[in-house]
Every structure is written in structure tokens, then in C-alpha cells.
Coordinates of C-alpha atoms in Angstrom, one line a residue:
Chain L
M1 CA 89.6 29.8 65.6
S2 CA 90.8 26.3 64.4
T3 CA 88.0 24.4 62.7
G4 CA 87.6 20.8 61.6
I5 CA 86.9 17.5 63.1
P6 CA 89.7 16.3 65.5
G7 CA 91.5 13.3 64.0
W8 CA 90.2 14.1 60.3
V9 CA 93.3 14.2 58.0
P10 CA 92.7 16.4 54.9
V11 CA 93.6 14.2 51.7
E12 CA 96.2 16.5 50.6
H13 CA 98.0 15.6 53.8
R14 CA 97.7 11.9 53.6
W15 CA 100.6 9.5 52.8
F16 CA 99.5 5.7 53.1
G17 CA 96.9 6.9 55.7
L18 CA 99.4 8.6 57.8
D19 CA 99.3 12.4 58.5
R20 CA 102.3 13.7 56.7
R21 CA 102.2 16.8 59.0
Q22 CA 103.2 15.0 61.7
M23 CA 105.8 12.7 59.9
K24 CA 108.8 15.1 60.6
P25 CA 108.5 15.1 64.5
A26 CA 108.0 11.1 64.3
L27 CA 111.0 10.7 62.2
F28 CA 113.0 13.0 64.2
V29 CA 112.2 11.2 67.5
L30 CA 112.9 7.7 65.8
V31 CA 116.2 8.9 64.3
V32 CA 117.5 10.5 67.6
A33 CA 116.4 7.6 69.6
L34 CA 118.1 4.9 67.0
L35 CA 121.3 7.1 67.3
L36 CA 121.4 6.8 70.9
I37 CA 120.5 3.2 71.2
Y38 CA 122.8 1.9 68.4
G39 CA 125.1 4.7 67.5
W40 CA 127.0 4.8 70.9
P41 CA 127.5 1.1 70.6
A42 CA 128.7 1.3 67.1
L43 CA 131.3 3.9 68.4
N44 CA 132.1 1.8 71.4
A45 CA 132.8 -1.1 69.1
I46 CA 135.5 0.8 67.3
V47 CA 137.2 2.3 70.3
P48 CA 139.9 0.0 71.6
W49 CA 140.7 -0.7 75.1
D50 CA 144.2 0.6 75.8
N51 CA 144.7 0.3 79.7
P52 CA 146.9 -2.7 80.0
T53 CA 148.3 -3.8 83.5
K54 CA 152.0 -3.3 84.0
V55 CA 154.9 -4.3 86.3
G56 CA 154.4 -3.1 89.5
D57 CA 150.6 -2.4 89.5
V58 CA 148.7 -3.2 92.5
L59 CA 145.0 -3.2 92.6
D60 CA 143.2 -1.5 95.6
L61 CA 140.3 -3.8 96.9
G62 CA 139.6 -1.2 99.7
D63 CA 140.3 -0.9 103.4
G64 CA 144.0 -1.7 102.6
A65 CA 143.1 -5.1 100.8
T66 CA 145.0 -5.5 97.6
A67 CA 146.0 -8.2 94.8
V68 CA 148.8 -7.8 92.0
P69 CA 147.0 -8.2 88.5
P70 CA 148.7 -10.3 85.8
V71 CA 150.7 -8.2 83.5
G72 CA 149.3 -7.4 80.1
W73 CA 145.6 -7.9 80.9
Q74 CA 143.3 -5.0 80.0
L75 CA 142.1 -3.2 83.2
E76 CA 138.5 -2.4 82.3
D77 CA 136.9 -1.6 85.8
G78 CA 138.9 -1.0 89.1
A79 CA 141.4 1.2 90.7
L80 CA 145.1 0.8 91.3
V81 CA 146.8 1.7 94.8
S82 CA 148.7 4.4 93.0
D83 CA 145.3 6.2 92.0
R84 CA 144.5 6.9 95.6
T85 CA 140.9 7.1 94.9
G86 CA 139.3 5.4 98.0
V87 CA 137.8 2.2 97.3
S88 CA 135.0 0.9 99.3
A89 CA 135.7 -2.8 100.3
T90 CA 131.8 -3.6 100.0
N91 CA 131.2 -1.9 96.8
D92 CA 134.4 -2.7 94.9
N93 CA 134.4 -3.8 91.5
V94 CA 137.3 -5.0 89.1
K95 CA 137.4 -6.3 85.7
L96 CA 140.5 -7.8 84.0
V97 CA 140.1 -9.1 80.4
K98 CA 142.8 -10.9 78.3
A99 CA 141.5 -12.6 75.0
G100 CA 138.6 -14.8 75.9
T101 CA 139.2 -14.8 79.6
T102 CA 137.6 -12.3 82.3
I103 CA 138.4 -12.0 85.7
Q104 CA 135.7 -10.1 87.6
M105 CA 136.2 -9.2 91.5
T106 CA 133.1 -8.0 93.5
G107 CA 133.5 -6.6 97.0
A108 CA 130.2 -7.1 99.1
A109 CA 129.0 -6.7 102.9
F110 CA 128.1 -10.3 104.1
N111 CA 127.8 -11.8 107.5
G112 CA 129.3 -15.4 107.8
T113 CA 131.9 -17.4 106.3
A114 CA 133.5 -17.7 102.9
A115 CA 131.9 -20.8 102.2
Q116 CA 128.3 -19.5 103.1
F117 CA 129.0 -16.5 101.1
L118 CA 129.7 -18.6 98.0
D119 CA 126.7 -20.7 98.6
Q120 CA 124.6 -17.4 98.7
V121 CA 126.3 -16.2 95.3
I122 CA 125.6 -19.5 93.5
S123 CA 121.8 -19.5 94.8
S124 CA 121.3 -16.0 94.0
E125 CA 122.9 -16.1 90.5
D126 CA 122.1 -19.3 89.2
P127 CA 121.1 -22.2 91.6
D128 CA 120.8 -24.7 88.7
A129 CA 124.3 -23.9 87.3
D130 CA 126.5 -26.9 86.6
I131 CA 129.0 -26.1 89.4
S132 CA 131.3 -28.7 91.3
D133 CA 129.8 -29.9 94.5
T134 CA 132.8 -29.9 96.7
P135 CA 134.3 -26.4 97.4
A136 CA 138.2 -26.4 97.8
T137 CA 139.9 -24.6 100.3
F138 CA 142.4 -22.0 99.0
T139 CA 145.0 -20.1 100.8
T140 CA 146.8 -16.9 99.5
T141 CA 150.2 -16.2 100.0
S142 CA 149.3 -13.6 102.9
G143 CA 147.5 -16.6 104.6
L144 CA 143.9 -15.5 103.8
V145 CA 141.5 -18.6 103.4
G146 CA 139.2 -18.8 100.8
V147 CA 136.9 -21.4 98.9
V148 CA 136.9 -22.2 95.4
R149 CA 134.5 -23.9 93.1
S150 CA 134.7 -24.5 89.4
A151 CA 132.4 -25.4 86.6
S152 CA 132.9 -26.5 83.0
G153 CA 130.6 -26.7 80.2
T154 CA 130.1 -26.2 76.3
G155 CA 130.3 -22.5 76.9
G156 CA 133.6 -22.6 78.6
D157 CA 135.2 -22.8 82.1
E158 CA 134.2 -20.9 85.1
L159 CA 135.9 -20.5 88.4
L160 CA 134.5 -19.0 91.6
A161 CA 136.7 -18.0 94.7
A162 CA 134.9 -16.4 97.7
F163 CA 137.2 -14.8 100.5
K164 CA 136.4 -12.9 103.8
M165 CA 138.7 -10.1 104.1
S166 CA 140.2 -10.8 107.3
R167 CA 142.2 -13.3 108.9
T168 CA 141.4 -12.7 112.5
E169 CA 137.7 -11.6 112.4
P170 CA 136.5 -13.1 109.1
A171 CA 132.7 -13.3 109.9
A172 CA 131.9 -9.5 109.8
A173 CA 134.5 -8.8 107.4
P174 CA 133.7 -7.7 103.9
A175 CA 133.5 -10.7 101.3
L176 CA 135.1 -10.7 98.1
L177 CA 134.0 -12.8 95.0
V178 CA 136.3 -13.5 92.1
E179 CA 134.9 -15.0 88.8
V180 CA 137.0 -16.3 86.3
A181 CA 135.2 -17.0 82.9
A182 CA 137.0 -18.5 79.9
V183 CA 135.8 -19.4 76.5
P184 CA 136.4 -23.0 75.7
G185 CA 140.2 -24.0 75.6
E186 CA 141.3 -20.9 77.1
F187 CA 141.4 -21.6 80.8
Q188 CA 144.6 -23.7 80.6
Q189 CA 146.5 -20.9 78.9
V190 CA 145.8 -18.7 81.7
S191 CA 145.6 -20.8 84.8
S192 CA 149.0 -20.2 86.1
E193 CA 148.1 -16.6 86.1
V194 CA 145.0 -16.8 87.5
D195 CA 146.4 -18.9 90.2
T196 CA 149.2 -16.5 91.2
F197 CA 147.0 -13.7 90.8
L198 CA 144.4 -15.4 93.6
R199 CA 147.5 -16.0 95.8
S200 CA 148.6 -12.4 95.6
I201 CA 145.3 -11.1 97.3
T202 CA 145.9 -9.5 100.7
S203 CA 143.4 -8.7 103.5
G204 CA 145.2 -5.3 104.2
A205 CA 147.8 -3.6 106.2
N206 CA 146.0 -3.7 109.5
E207 CA 145.7 -7.6 109.6
Chain F
M1 CA 81.1 50.0 76.5
T2 CA 79.9 47.6 73.9
V3 CA 83.1 48.0 72.0
T4 CA 85.3 47.3 75.3
I5 CA 83.1 44.0 75.8
S6 CA 83.7 43.0 72.4
T7 CA 87.3 43.7 72.4
A8 CA 87.7 41.7 75.7
K9 CA 85.6 38.8 74.4
N10 CA 87.5 38.9 71.1
A11 CA 90.8 38.5 73.1
Q12 CA 89.2 35.9 75.3
L13 CA 88.4 33.7 72.1
E14 CA 92.1 34.3 70.7
A15 CA 93.5 33.2 74.2
I16 CA 91.3 30.0 73.9
D17 CA 92.7 29.3 70.3
E18 CA 96.3 29.9 71.1
S19 CA 96.6 28.2 74.4
G20 CA 94.5 25.3 73.1
W21 CA 92.9 25.1 76.5
G22 CA 89.6 22.9 76.5
A23 CA 90.9 20.7 73.5
P24 CA 90.3 17.4 74.2
F25 CA 93.3 14.8 73.8
K26 CA 92.9 11.3 72.3
F27 CA 95.6 8.8 72.4
F28 CA 94.7 6.5 69.9
Q29 CA 95.6 8.2 66.6
P30 CA 96.5 5.7 64.2
H31 CA 96.8 8.1 61.4
N32 CA 99.6 10.0 63.2
P33 CA 102.9 8.5 62.6
A34 CA 104.1 10.1 66.2
F35 CA 101.4 7.7 67.8
W36 CA 103.5 4.8 65.9
V37 CA 106.6 6.0 67.2
Y38 CA 105.2 6.2 70.7
V39 CA 104.0 2.7 70.6
I40 CA 107.2 1.1 69.1
G41 CA 109.2 3.1 72.0
V42 CA 107.0 2.0 74.8
G43 CA 106.6 -1.8 73.3
A44 CA 110.4 -1.9 73.1
G45 CA 111.0 -0.5 76.5
A46 CA 108.4 -2.7 78.0
L47 CA 110.3 -5.7 76.3
G48 CA 113.6 -4.4 77.8
M49 CA 111.7 -4.1 81.3
I50 CA 110.6 -7.5 81.1
K51 CA 114.1 -9.0 80.0
Y52 CA 115.8 -6.8 83.0
F53 CA 113.2 -7.7 85.9
G54 CA 111.9 -10.9 84.4
P55 CA 114.4 -13.2 85.9
A56 CA 114.4 -11.4 89.2
L57 CA 110.7 -11.7 89.6
G58 CA 110.7 -15.3 89.1
G59 CA 113.7 -15.9 91.4
T60 CA 116.0 -14.8 94.1
Y61 CA 115.3 -11.2 93.6
R62 CA 111.8 -11.1 93.7
L63 CA 111.5 -9.2 97.0
A64 CA 113.9 -6.6 96.0
V65 CA 111.9 -5.7 93.0
T66 CA 108.2 -6.1 94.4
S67 CA 109.3 -4.0 97.3
G68 CA 111.0 -1.4 95.2
I69 CA 107.7 -1.2 93.1
V70 CA 105.6 -0.8 96.3
F71 CA 107.8 1.6 98.1
F72 CA 108.3 3.9 95.0
G73 CA 104.6 3.5 94.0
I74 CA 103.8 5.0 97.3
Y75 CA 106.6 7.8 96.9
L76 CA 104.9 8.5 93.6
I77 CA 101.7 9.8 95.4
P78 CA 102.9 13.1 97.1
W79 CA 104.8 13.9 93.8
L80 CA 101.5 13.6 91.9
I81 CA 99.7 15.8 94.3
F82 CA 102.5 18.3 94.1
L83 CA 102.8 18.4 90.3
R84 CA 99.1 18.7 90.2
R85 CA 99.2 21.9 92.0
Q86 CA 102.0 23.1 89.6
N87 CA 99.5 22.0 86.7
R88 CA 97.5 25.2 86.9
Y89 CA 96.7 28.2 84.6
T90 CA 95.6 26.5 81.3
A91 CA 95.9 23.0 82.9
Q92 CA 96.9 19.9 81.0
P93 CA 94.7 16.9 80.9
G94 CA 95.4 14.1 83.0
R95 CA 95.4 11.4 80.0
L96 CA 98.3 13.6 78.3
L97 CA 100.3 13.7 81.5
A98 CA 99.8 10.1 82.0
T99 CA 100.9 9.5 78.2
G100 CA 104.1 11.4 79.1
F101 CA 104.7 9.5 82.5
V102 CA 104.7 6.2 80.7
W103 CA 107.0 7.4 78.1
G104 CA 109.3 8.7 80.9
A105 CA 108.8 5.2 82.9
V106 CA 109.2 2.7 79.8
A107 CA 110.7 4.1 76.8
A108 CA 113.3 6.6 77.8
T109 CA 114.9 4.5 80.5
F110 CA 114.3 0.9 79.1
W111 CA 114.3 1.4 75.2
I112 CA 116.9 4.3 75.2
A113 CA 118.8 5.4 78.1
L114 CA 119.9 2.0 79.3
P115 CA 121.6 0.7 76.3
A116 CA 122.9 4.2 75.5
N117 CA 124.3 4.7 78.9
T118 CA 125.9 1.3 79.0
A119 CA 127.7 1.9 75.8
L120 CA 128.8 5.5 76.3
L121 CA 129.9 4.7 80.0
E122 CA 132.1 2.2 78.5
I123 CA 133.7 4.6 75.7
W124 CA 134.5 7.0 78.7
T125 CA 136.3 4.2 80.7
K126 CA 138.2 3.3 77.6
L127 CA 139.2 7.1 77.1
L128 CA 139.6 8.2 80.7
G129 CA 140.6 4.9 82.2
P130 CA 138.5 2.9 85.1
T131 CA 139.6 5.5 87.7
G132 CA 138.7 8.7 85.7
A133 CA 135.5 6.9 84.3
S134 CA 134.4 6.1 87.9
T135 CA 134.5 9.9 88.6
W136 CA 133.4 11.6 85.5
A137 CA 131.8 9.0 83.2
A138 CA 128.4 9.2 84.6
G139 CA 128.1 12.9 84.6
L140 CA 129.3 12.8 80.8
S141 CA 126.9 10.3 79.8
A142 CA 123.5 10.5 81.7
P143 CA 122.9 14.3 80.6
I144 CA 123.2 13.5 77.1
D145 CA 121.3 10.3 77.0
E146 CA 118.8 10.5 79.6
E147 CA 117.8 14.5 79.1
W148 CA 117.4 13.6 75.3
S149 CA 115.4 10.3 75.7
K150 CA 113.2 12.1 77.9
A151 CA 112.7 15.1 75.8
L152 CA 111.7 13.0 72.8
G153 CA 108.7 12.1 74.7
L154 CA 107.8 15.8 74.6
I155 CA 108.2 16.0 70.8
L156 CA 106.0 13.1 70.4
L157 CA 103.5 14.3 72.6
I158 CA 103.4 17.8 70.6
A159 CA 102.7 15.7 67.7
L160 CA 100.0 14.0 69.4
A161 CA 98.6 16.9 70.8
P162 CA 99.5 20.0 68.7
R163 CA 96.8 22.2 70.1
L164 CA 97.3 21.4 73.8
I165 CA 101.2 21.7 74.1
R166 CA 101.8 25.6 73.0
S167 CA 103.8 27.4 75.8
A168 CA 107.0 27.1 77.6
Y169 CA 104.9 26.4 80.7
D170 CA 103.3 23.4 79.1
G171 CA 106.8 22.0 78.3
F172 CA 107.6 22.4 82.1
I173 CA 104.7 20.5 83.2
V174 CA 104.7 17.9 80.8
G175 CA 108.5 17.5 81.2
A176 CA 108.2 17.2 84.8
F177 CA 105.9 14.0 84.4
I178 CA 108.1 12.4 81.7
G179 CA 110.9 13.1 84.4
L180 CA 108.8 11.8 87.3
G181 CA 108.1 8.4 85.2
F182 CA 111.9 8.2 84.4
Q183 CA 112.8 8.9 88.0
V184 CA 110.6 6.2 89.5
S185 CA 111.5 3.6 87.1
E186 CA 115.2 4.1 87.7
D187 CA 114.5 4.1 91.5
V188 CA 113.1 0.5 91.1
L189 CA 116.0 -0.5 88.9
Y190 CA 118.4 1.0 91.6
A191 CA 116.5 -1.2 94.2
Y192 CA 117.0 -4.1 92.4
N193 CA 120.6 -3.6 91.5
N194 CA 121.4 -2.9 95.2
A195 CA 120.0 -6.3 96.1
T196 CA 122.3 -8.0 93.3
S197 CA 125.3 -6.1 94.7
S198 CA 124.8 -8.0 98.0
F199 CA 123.6 -11.2 96.2
G200 CA 120.3 -11.2 97.6
V201 CA 120.8 -10.8 101.2
G202 CA 118.6 -8.5 103.2
Q203 CA 116.5 -7.3 100.1
L204 CA 113.9 -5.6 102.2
E205 CA 116.4 -3.4 104.0
S206 CA 118.2 -2.9 100.7
S207 CA 115.0 -1.3 99.2
L208 CA 114.3 0.9 102.1
F209 CA 117.8 2.2 101.8
I210 CA 117.3 3.0 98.3
L211 CA 114.1 4.4 99.1
A212 CA 115.6 6.8 101.8
I213 CA 118.4 8.0 99.7
R214 CA 116.7 8.2 96.2
G215 CA 113.6 9.7 98.0
F216 CA 115.4 12.7 99.4
V217 CA 117.7 13.4 96.4
G218 CA 114.5 12.8 94.1
I219 CA 113.6 16.4 95.0
T220 CA 116.1 17.8 92.7
S221 CA 116.3 14.9 90.0
H222 CA 114.7 13.9 86.8
A223 CA 111.4 15.6 87.2
L224 CA 113.3 18.8 87.9
F225 CA 115.7 18.3 85.2
S226 CA 113.2 17.3 82.7
A227 CA 110.9 20.3 83.5
I228 CA 113.6 22.8 82.9
F229 CA 114.9 20.8 79.8
C230 CA 111.5 20.8 78.3
A231 CA 110.6 24.4 78.6
G232 CA 113.9 25.2 77.1
V233 CA 112.8 22.9 74.0
M234 CA 109.6 24.9 74.1
W235 CA 111.4 28.2 73.9
V236 CA 113.5 26.9 70.9
L237 CA 110.3 25.7 69.0
G238 CA 108.3 28.8 69.9
R239 CA 104.9 27.4 69.6
A240 CA 103.0 30.1 71.2
P241 CA 102.8 33.5 69.6
G242 CA 105.8 35.7 70.9
E243 CA 107.4 33.1 72.7
R244 CA 110.2 32.1 70.3
R245 CA 113.4 32.7 72.4
V246 CA 116.1 30.4 71.2
G247 CA 118.8 31.7 73.2
R248 CA 116.8 31.4 76.5
G249 CA 115.8 27.8 75.4
I250 CA 119.3 26.7 74.6
L251 CA 120.4 27.9 78.0
A252 CA 117.6 26.1 79.8
C253 CA 118.5 22.8 78.2
L254 CA 122.1 23.5 78.9
A255 CA 121.2 24.5 82.6
A256 CA 119.5 20.9 83.0
M257 CA 122.2 19.0 81.6
C258 CA 124.8 21.0 83.6
L259 CA 122.7 20.5 86.8
H260 CA 122.2 16.8 86.0
F261 CA 126.2 16.5 85.2
A262 CA 127.0 18.3 88.6
W263 CA 124.7 15.8 90.4
D264 CA 126.2 12.9 88.9
D265 CA 129.8 13.9 89.3
A266 CA 129.7 15.9 92.5
S267 CA 132.5 13.6 94.1
G268 CA 134.8 14.7 91.0
L269 CA 133.7 18.3 91.2
F270 CA 134.1 18.6 95.0
G271 CA 137.1 16.2 95.2
W272 CA 139.5 18.8 96.5
S273 CA 137.4 18.9 99.9
T274 CA 136.3 15.8 101.8
F275 CA 133.5 18.1 103.7
L276 CA 132.3 19.2 100.3
V277 CA 132.1 15.8 98.7
V278 CA 129.5 14.9 101.5
V279 CA 127.5 18.1 102.0
G280 CA 128.3 19.9 98.7
P281 CA 125.3 18.4 96.7
Y282 CA 122.9 19.0 99.4
L283 CA 124.1 22.6 100.4
I284 CA 125.1 23.9 97.0
L285 CA 123.7 21.9 94.0
M286 CA 120.2 21.2 95.9
P287 CA 119.4 25.0 96.2
L288 CA 121.2 26.0 92.9
A289 CA 118.9 23.5 91.2
I290 CA 115.8 24.5 93.0
A291 CA 116.6 28.3 92.3
T292 CA 117.0 27.5 88.6
L293 CA 113.7 25.5 88.5
L294 CA 112.0 28.5 90.2
V295 CA 113.4 31.1 87.6
V296 CA 112.4 28.9 84.8
R297 CA 108.9 28.4 86.0
R298 CA 108.4 32.1 86.6
L299 CA 109.8 32.9 83.0
A300 CA 107.6 30.1 81.5
S301 CA 104.4 31.0 83.0
A302 CA 104.3 34.4 81.7
K303 CA 102.4 33.5 78.6
E304 CA 100.0 31.4 80.5
R305 CA 99.3 33.9 83.0
A306 CA 98.7 36.4 80.1
W307 CA 96.0 33.9 78.6
M308 CA 94.3 33.6 81.9
R309 CA 94.0 37.1 82.2
E310 CA 92.4 37.4 78.8
L311 CA 90.3 34.6 79.4
L312 CA 88.7 36.0 82.4
A313 CA 88.7 39.6 81.2
P314 CA 84.9 39.6 80.2
E315 CA 84.3 38.4 83.5
V316 CA 86.0 41.1 85.1
E317 CA 84.0 43.4 82.8
T318 CA 81.0 42.2 84.3
G319 CA 82.0 42.2 87.7
V320 CA 82.0 38.5 88.4
I321 CA 85.6 38.6 89.1
D322 CA 87.3 41.5 90.7
A323 CA 90.8 42.7 90.0
P324 CA 92.4 41.1 93.1
L325 CA 91.0 37.9 92.1
L326 CA 92.2 38.1 88.6
D327 CA 95.5 38.9 89.9
A328 CA 95.8 35.8 92.2
V329 CA 94.3 33.5 89.7
S330 CA 96.6 34.5 87.1
G331 CA 99.4 35.6 89.1
L332 CA 102.5 33.9 91.0
H333 CA 102.6 32.4 94.3
K334 CA 103.1 35.9 95.9
D335 CA 99.9 37.4 94.4
R336 CA 98.1 34.6 95.7
R337 CA 99.5 35.2 99.2
H338 CA 98.7 38.6 98.8
F339 CA 94.9 37.7 98.0
G340 CA 94.9 35.8 101.2
K341 CA 95.8 38.7 103.3
L342 CA 93.3 40.7 101.3
V343 CA 90.4 38.5 102.0
H344 CA 91.6 37.7 105.5
S345 CA 91.6 34.2 105.1
R346 CA 93.8 31.7 103.2
H347 CA 91.0 29.1 103.1
R348 CA 88.6 31.6 101.6
A349 CA 91.2 32.7 99.2
R350 CA 92.1 29.2 97.8
H351 CA 88.4 28.5 97.6
L352 CA 87.9 31.6 95.4
V353 CA 91.0 31.1 93.4
E354 CA 90.1 27.6 92.6
S355 CA 86.6 28.5 91.5
A356 CA 87.8 31.4 89.3
G357 CA 90.1 28.5 87.8
D358 CA 87.0 26.5 87.4
L359 CA 85.2 29.2 85.4
A360 CA 88.2 30.0 83.2
Q361 CA 88.3 26.0 82.4
E362 CA 84.6 25.9 81.6
I363 CA 84.6 28.9 79.5
A364 CA 87.8 27.4 77.5
A365 CA 85.9 23.9 77.1
A366 CA 82.8 25.7 75.8
G367 CA 84.9 27.5 73.3
G368 CA 83.9 30.8 74.7
Q369 CA 80.2 30.3 74.3
E370 CA 77.5 30.3 77.1
T371 CA 76.6 26.8 78.5
P372 CA 75.0 25.6 81.6
R373 CA 78.2 24.6 82.9
V374 CA 79.5 28.1 82.4
A375 CA 76.7 29.6 84.1
H376 CA 77.1 27.3 87.0
A377 CA 80.9 27.9 87.2
R378 CA 80.1 31.6 87.3
A379 CA 77.2 31.1 90.0
E380 CA 79.9 29.3 92.0
V381 CA 82.4 32.3 91.9
L382 CA 79.5 34.6 92.8
R383 CA 78.4 32.6 95.7
L384 CA 81.8 32.3 97.2
R385 CA 82.3 35.9 96.7
R386 CA 79.2 36.6 98.7
T387 CA 80.2 34.6 101.6

């Protein structure tokens, strides 16, 4: 039978008041946990992105909706039409990155107009953000009408564009949010590429 | 006769010592380094949790988070009742299981798995491309980060309660509670994330949707994976005499990780058939996971059942407990069902089995000595046997 008072550490097993016998499992847990928490991010930091967009690439936004990405940007999230993966228009995510600029596209289910959707996005994300009061209308080459608002600050420039992905029945159609964020001084360099990209958005073959 | 009783009594004392049954669990152990690692893990996890949910609780997504907490809090109740029933034989104290649950809910999720998964998912996206990653990255990340982050809780609990966690079945039960904590915490996180994907529109409906989806698939989720994985860890460690089975332990750990992988990447595995993408997880993976769990539970309980028999052997010799009742209290589900048929009443059988379990617990708590509580538990068994 085991003897002794629970919690009493014999003197020969003490190290700065701690029980040396339990040091091994405690250190094992600490080391494995730290490896998982910091090891993967460290490895991630040294593995480079290598998925640049090429001429002829077309992004699949679900339900036949598409967009043509600017060439040479890193496609970090999202599917191309050629991948044939079956994208959901209400659950779509696309991320394009070039230097200090990021384009993030998010599909969502929303009943209402593009302007109402953009208001909902702004109020849910940061109601106090310094975003221009007057949304501007933006029409893509295919005739899809959306709204655009922008913001500038010491952290950089931001552009928000919202679309309802149907020209005929926009109220019940899936919504698409495009967020462009650029570090200070970067937006001017990519503005024409962003403009071309936004204009390339189509609402699908069935429209 | 005297020699036989003495042998049975010695075996009983040995079983009490080996199983650690009846040993108290004290959480606050400042002399134990494992206690401080636990405190660091849960503390950092709690900070991560506040960082993640804090802005939501004070802003747009308050309803999603609070409804998620309420819904999954209620969802937890049947799980706790179910797992309490599994915590049989040399049962673990509630405080130890609660300590495991908190590790799973706070430290394993928000301290380890969240940052680890974020980084590993991005690594897979870089290596496989966004399309390949959307199919395979979750299954190639979660079984590594999440099974390990939960099992680390078991290692800490062994260091905090070395006498209590001895057998593979102890790992099975503690693992299930750690996994349940992880599962519920992840469910609340999913309720919040789903609300953010619709930018805060219809938050209550969103939480109900997540409850329906995650509640059902939760049957074969983290509690199950961790129970299998942690039983495997215990077989590898071999903390009970004769229970060191490294090969079996590694197989159990791999089985848990493979099931986790298959569940997360079902769309990739069944990608060749649209029908199977929809029904494969429920018609193939769910039964496979439950079958694996039952096999592991059966194998893991062997030592505990043997201890239970040794604990009650002196009571059999004195006639307090008869052989069929001993088989039932130390046996599997089929033994208890057989006992129910034998006494012609499932109700009475359940009472008898429970009272025999009480007697075993009191004997263990008293270290095999005669105490008023042992005498009372014995009298209860005899009273129920007479009715």
C-alpha cells in the first residue's frame, strides 16, 4: 500500500519548493504546447506563397458568378473556374495579395439592396470607422450595380464595395463584399488594377 | 477457509492500491510543476477567449455569442449524464473530470489549437494551393493540433493525480471529458463565426442552425476522438500492472487521428461521389467511429473490471454479493442485461448493481477497512437482495 501524507514532498525530491518527480510531465506538456503554438507559425513564416494569378485565370464566385483577378497577385484563398470545385455564392471567400495590398471577397446571404448590405457590414464590423458618408454607385462591365465607400487614415487606405449578385432580382440574391486594404502610399499604385478587377465581376451565366 | 478469505482480502487491498480508487483529488498543488503549467495554459486560454469573444460580447455579435453559450450549455446536460454513466467501475472523482473539462474548453482550444491551426492551415494552403487546402487542410491540421492539445491535458492530470489515473479506462473517461470541453467551446466559437459570416443578420437563427448541425455531428466528435486517443496514451504509458501495450496504444491514437481526419475531409475522401459526400459521413464514418469507440472501451475496461472483481471478492465469499451480481457490476453491458433477465426486473437489477457499486466505492474509500459507511453500504445490498 502507498503511504505518506498527500501533497508532502520528501526533501530529496524538492527543487525550489517544487516536486522534481512531476517536472518531466510538466516540461513535456509545456514544450509540446509551445512547439504547436509557436513552431507552426515559425514554419509558416519561412514557407513562401507561390500561387500567382496568371493571364486567363477566372475566379469562381459561385452560382456562375466570376471575376478576373489582376495578373501577378498571390491567390491565397479562393477557387478558379478551372478548379471546378463547386463554390457556394453565400459562403465564398477569395483573398488576393500583392505587396502591401489585400483584396478580400466574401459572399453572404442577405435580403435587401447592395447599399443596405454595405450598411450592415459597416455597422457589424466597426460602426465608428472613418468611412466616407456618401456611398458611390459602381457599375461593372456586365452591368451589375454595386455601391462603393472608402476610408483613409494613418493605417492606410480602405475601399469597400458591395454587390447583390443579380441584375434582375437583386433583393433575394447572394451578396458580395469586396474589401481592399492597402498600406499608406500603396493604393495609388494598384488603383487601376483594383478598378479593372471590380469591373470584371459578373453575376453569372444565367443572368 | 481462513486462508481463502485472507487471499481474497490481500487481492482486494492490492486492487485498491493499484487502482488508486478512493484516493482524493486536490486541485491546488503549488508544489507540483504540472499545476503551474495547467494554470498557465488555462490562464493564457482564458485571455485568448476574452480577446476572441470580448469585442463580440460588447458589440454587434452579443446575441450570437450569448445564445451559443446558452444553447450549448443546455446541450451539455445530456452529455454529462451520458458520460457519468460511462464513469463506472473505479469511478473518477467529479473534480478531476471538471479539471479535464476546463483544460479542453479553455487551454486546448484557445491557448494551443487556435493559433496552431491558423498557422498550419496557412502552411497547407501554401503547399497545396487554395483549392487543395479547402479540401484537405482541415483534416491535415486538426488531428495533429487538436488531439495533441487535448492529450496534453491528460498528461497534466496524470501528474496532478498520479494515483487516480492508472488504467486505459481512466484515460478513456478523462479523455472524453477533455474532449467534451473542447467540443462545447468549439461549438460556441462556430456559432459566433457563423454569425460573422452573415455580418450579424439573423444571429439567433444562426446559433440554432449551428446547434442543430454541430449537436448531431457532436455524437462522433471531440469527446469520442479524445476518449480513444487518451486510452491509447494510457496503453503506451502502461501505468497499471500488465497494461503496457505500446502497439495497441499507438494504433488507438492513430485510429482517433484517422477518424478525425476522415470526418474533417469527408468531402475530399468521398469527392468521387456526390451521394457519398452527403451521406458518407453519417452512413460510413459515424458507424465506424462508434464501432471503434466500443472496441476501445471494451479493451480499456478489462483492467477496471478485474479490479472490481478483486475489490468485491471478499464480499462474495461472505455471501453479501452473489456471483451473478458480481458479474453484472464488474461486467459489460451484456452482463448487466443478462442479470436483468435473471432477476426478472431491469429496475431491480439496476438498483442491485448500483448498490454493489456503492459498496465497492465505500470499501475503496475506507482502504479496505471496516467503517460505518462500509457496513451501511453492505446492509443496503443485503436489503435490496431480500426485496
